[in-house]
PDB file of C-alpha atoms in Angstrom:
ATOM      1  CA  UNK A 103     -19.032 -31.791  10.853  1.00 58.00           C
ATOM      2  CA  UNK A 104     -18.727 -28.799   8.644  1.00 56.00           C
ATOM      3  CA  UNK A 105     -20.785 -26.328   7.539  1.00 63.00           C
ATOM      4  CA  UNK A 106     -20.956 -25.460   3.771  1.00 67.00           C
ATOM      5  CA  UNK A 107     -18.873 -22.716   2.341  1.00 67.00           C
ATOM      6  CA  UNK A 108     -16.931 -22.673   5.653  1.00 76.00           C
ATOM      7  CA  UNK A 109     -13.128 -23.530   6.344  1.00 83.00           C
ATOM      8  CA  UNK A 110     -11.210 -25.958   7.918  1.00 84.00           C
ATOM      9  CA  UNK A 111     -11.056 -23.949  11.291  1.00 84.00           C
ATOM     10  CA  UNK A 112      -8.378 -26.272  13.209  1.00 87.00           C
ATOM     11  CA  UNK A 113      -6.138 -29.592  12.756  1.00 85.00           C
ATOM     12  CA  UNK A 114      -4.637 -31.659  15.522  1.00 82.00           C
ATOM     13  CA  UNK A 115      -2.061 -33.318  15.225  1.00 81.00           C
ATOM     14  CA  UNK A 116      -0.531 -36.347  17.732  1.00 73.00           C
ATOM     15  CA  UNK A 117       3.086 -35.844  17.249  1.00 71.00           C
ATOM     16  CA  UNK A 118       4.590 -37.892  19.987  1.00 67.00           C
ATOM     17  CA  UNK A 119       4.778 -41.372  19.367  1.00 69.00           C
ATOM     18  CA  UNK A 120       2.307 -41.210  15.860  1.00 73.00           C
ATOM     19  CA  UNK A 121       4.512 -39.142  13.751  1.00 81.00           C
ATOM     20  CA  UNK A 122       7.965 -38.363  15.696  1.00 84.00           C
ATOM     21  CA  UNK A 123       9.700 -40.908  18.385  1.00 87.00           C
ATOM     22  CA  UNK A 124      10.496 -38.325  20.967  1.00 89.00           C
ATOM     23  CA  UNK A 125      11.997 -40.856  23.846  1.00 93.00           C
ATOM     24  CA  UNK A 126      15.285 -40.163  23.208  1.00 95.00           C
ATOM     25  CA  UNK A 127      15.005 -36.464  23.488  1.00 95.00           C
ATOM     26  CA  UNK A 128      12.487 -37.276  26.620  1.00 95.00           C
ATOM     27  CA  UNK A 129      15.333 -39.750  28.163  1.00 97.00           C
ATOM     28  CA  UNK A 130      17.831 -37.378  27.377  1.00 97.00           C
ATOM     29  CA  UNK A 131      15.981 -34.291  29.443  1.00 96.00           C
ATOM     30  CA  UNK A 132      15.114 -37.009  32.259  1.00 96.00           C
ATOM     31  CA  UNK A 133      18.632 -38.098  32.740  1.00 97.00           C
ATOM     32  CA  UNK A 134      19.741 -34.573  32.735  1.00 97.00           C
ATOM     33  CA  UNK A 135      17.311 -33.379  35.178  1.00 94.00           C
ATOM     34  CA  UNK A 136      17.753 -36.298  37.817  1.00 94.00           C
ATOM     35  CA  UNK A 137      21.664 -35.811  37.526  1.00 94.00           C
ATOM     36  CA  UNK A 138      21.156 -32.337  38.403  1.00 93.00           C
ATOM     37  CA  UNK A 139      19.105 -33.465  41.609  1.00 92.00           C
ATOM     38  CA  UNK A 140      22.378 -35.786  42.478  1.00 90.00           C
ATOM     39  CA  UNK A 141      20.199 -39.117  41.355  1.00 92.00           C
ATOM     40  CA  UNK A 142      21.251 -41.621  38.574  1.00 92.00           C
ATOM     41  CA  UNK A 143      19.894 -41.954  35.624  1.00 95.00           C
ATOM     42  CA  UNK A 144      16.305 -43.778  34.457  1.00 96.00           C
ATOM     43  CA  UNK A 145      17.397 -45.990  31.175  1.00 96.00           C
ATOM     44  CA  UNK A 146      15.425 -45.024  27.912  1.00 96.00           C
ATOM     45  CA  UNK A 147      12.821 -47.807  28.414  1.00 96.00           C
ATOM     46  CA  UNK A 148      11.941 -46.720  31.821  1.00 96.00           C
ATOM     47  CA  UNK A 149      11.248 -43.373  30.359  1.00 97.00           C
ATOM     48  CA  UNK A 150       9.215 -44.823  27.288  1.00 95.00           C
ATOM     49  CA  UNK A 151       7.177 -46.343  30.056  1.00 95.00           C
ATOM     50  CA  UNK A 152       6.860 -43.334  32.074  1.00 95.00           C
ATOM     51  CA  UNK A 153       5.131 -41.253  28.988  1.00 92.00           C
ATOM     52  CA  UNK A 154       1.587 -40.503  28.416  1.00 86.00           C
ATOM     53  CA  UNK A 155       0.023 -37.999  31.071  1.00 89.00           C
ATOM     54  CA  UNK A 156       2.241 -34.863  30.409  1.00 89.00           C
ATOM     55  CA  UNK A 157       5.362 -33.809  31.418  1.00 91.00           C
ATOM     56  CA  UNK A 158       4.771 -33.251  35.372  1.00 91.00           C
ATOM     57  CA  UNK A 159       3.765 -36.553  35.154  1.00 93.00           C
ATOM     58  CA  UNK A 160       6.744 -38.165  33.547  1.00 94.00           C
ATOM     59  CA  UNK A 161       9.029 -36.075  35.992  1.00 93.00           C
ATOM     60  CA  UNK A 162       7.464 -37.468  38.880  1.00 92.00           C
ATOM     61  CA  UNK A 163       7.657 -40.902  37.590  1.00 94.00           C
ATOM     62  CA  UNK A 164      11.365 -40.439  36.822  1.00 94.00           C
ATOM     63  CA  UNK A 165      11.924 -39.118  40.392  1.00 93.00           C
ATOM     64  CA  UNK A 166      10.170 -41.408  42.021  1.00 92.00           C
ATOM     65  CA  UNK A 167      12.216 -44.228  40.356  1.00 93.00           C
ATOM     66  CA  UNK A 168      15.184 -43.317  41.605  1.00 88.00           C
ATOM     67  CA  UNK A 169      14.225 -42.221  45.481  1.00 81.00           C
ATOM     68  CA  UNK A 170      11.004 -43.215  46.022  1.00 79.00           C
ATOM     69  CA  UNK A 171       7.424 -41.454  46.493  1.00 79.00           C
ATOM     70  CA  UNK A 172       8.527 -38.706  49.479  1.00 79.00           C
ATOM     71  CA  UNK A 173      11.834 -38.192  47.956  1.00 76.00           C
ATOM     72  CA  UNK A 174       9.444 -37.158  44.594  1.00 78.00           C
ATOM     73  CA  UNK A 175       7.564 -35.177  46.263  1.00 80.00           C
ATOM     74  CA  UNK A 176      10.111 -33.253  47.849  1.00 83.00           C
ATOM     75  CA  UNK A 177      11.840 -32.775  44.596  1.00 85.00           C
ATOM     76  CA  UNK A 178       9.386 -32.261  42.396  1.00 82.00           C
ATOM     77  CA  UNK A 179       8.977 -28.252  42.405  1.00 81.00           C
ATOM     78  CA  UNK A 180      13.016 -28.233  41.913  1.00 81.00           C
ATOM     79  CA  UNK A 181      12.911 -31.285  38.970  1.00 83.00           C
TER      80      UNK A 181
END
């Protein structure tokens, strides 16, 4: 609610998803990242699935797609 005589004083905006499909950058990052760590690819609709809670998140989920829960954990600081 606004007071009267005062400004809009911020705006926020939910890019991802609402106004721009970022998955293919996303998938495009992921895939480049997990090569890097020697580990294949996630395909763009495991990465869709894998958005929502930040990117930490979604690089966790990517990891531990490809070599499981330990092998994420162990990789994550380097992903």
């Amino acid at each position: 609610m606004r007071s009267p005589g005062r400004g809009v004083a911020a705006v926020m905006i939910d890019l991802d998803g609402t106004l721009l499909d970022t998955v293919p950058d996303l998938a495009v990052a992921a895939a480049r990242m997990l090569v890097a760590l020697g580990l294949r690819e996630c395909s763009r609709e495991q990465v869709r699935s894998f958005i929502g809670d930040g990117i930490a998140v979604l690089v966790r989920r990517c990891l531990q797609a490809q070599g499981g829960t330990a092998h994420a954990e162990a990789l994550h600081a380097e992903a």
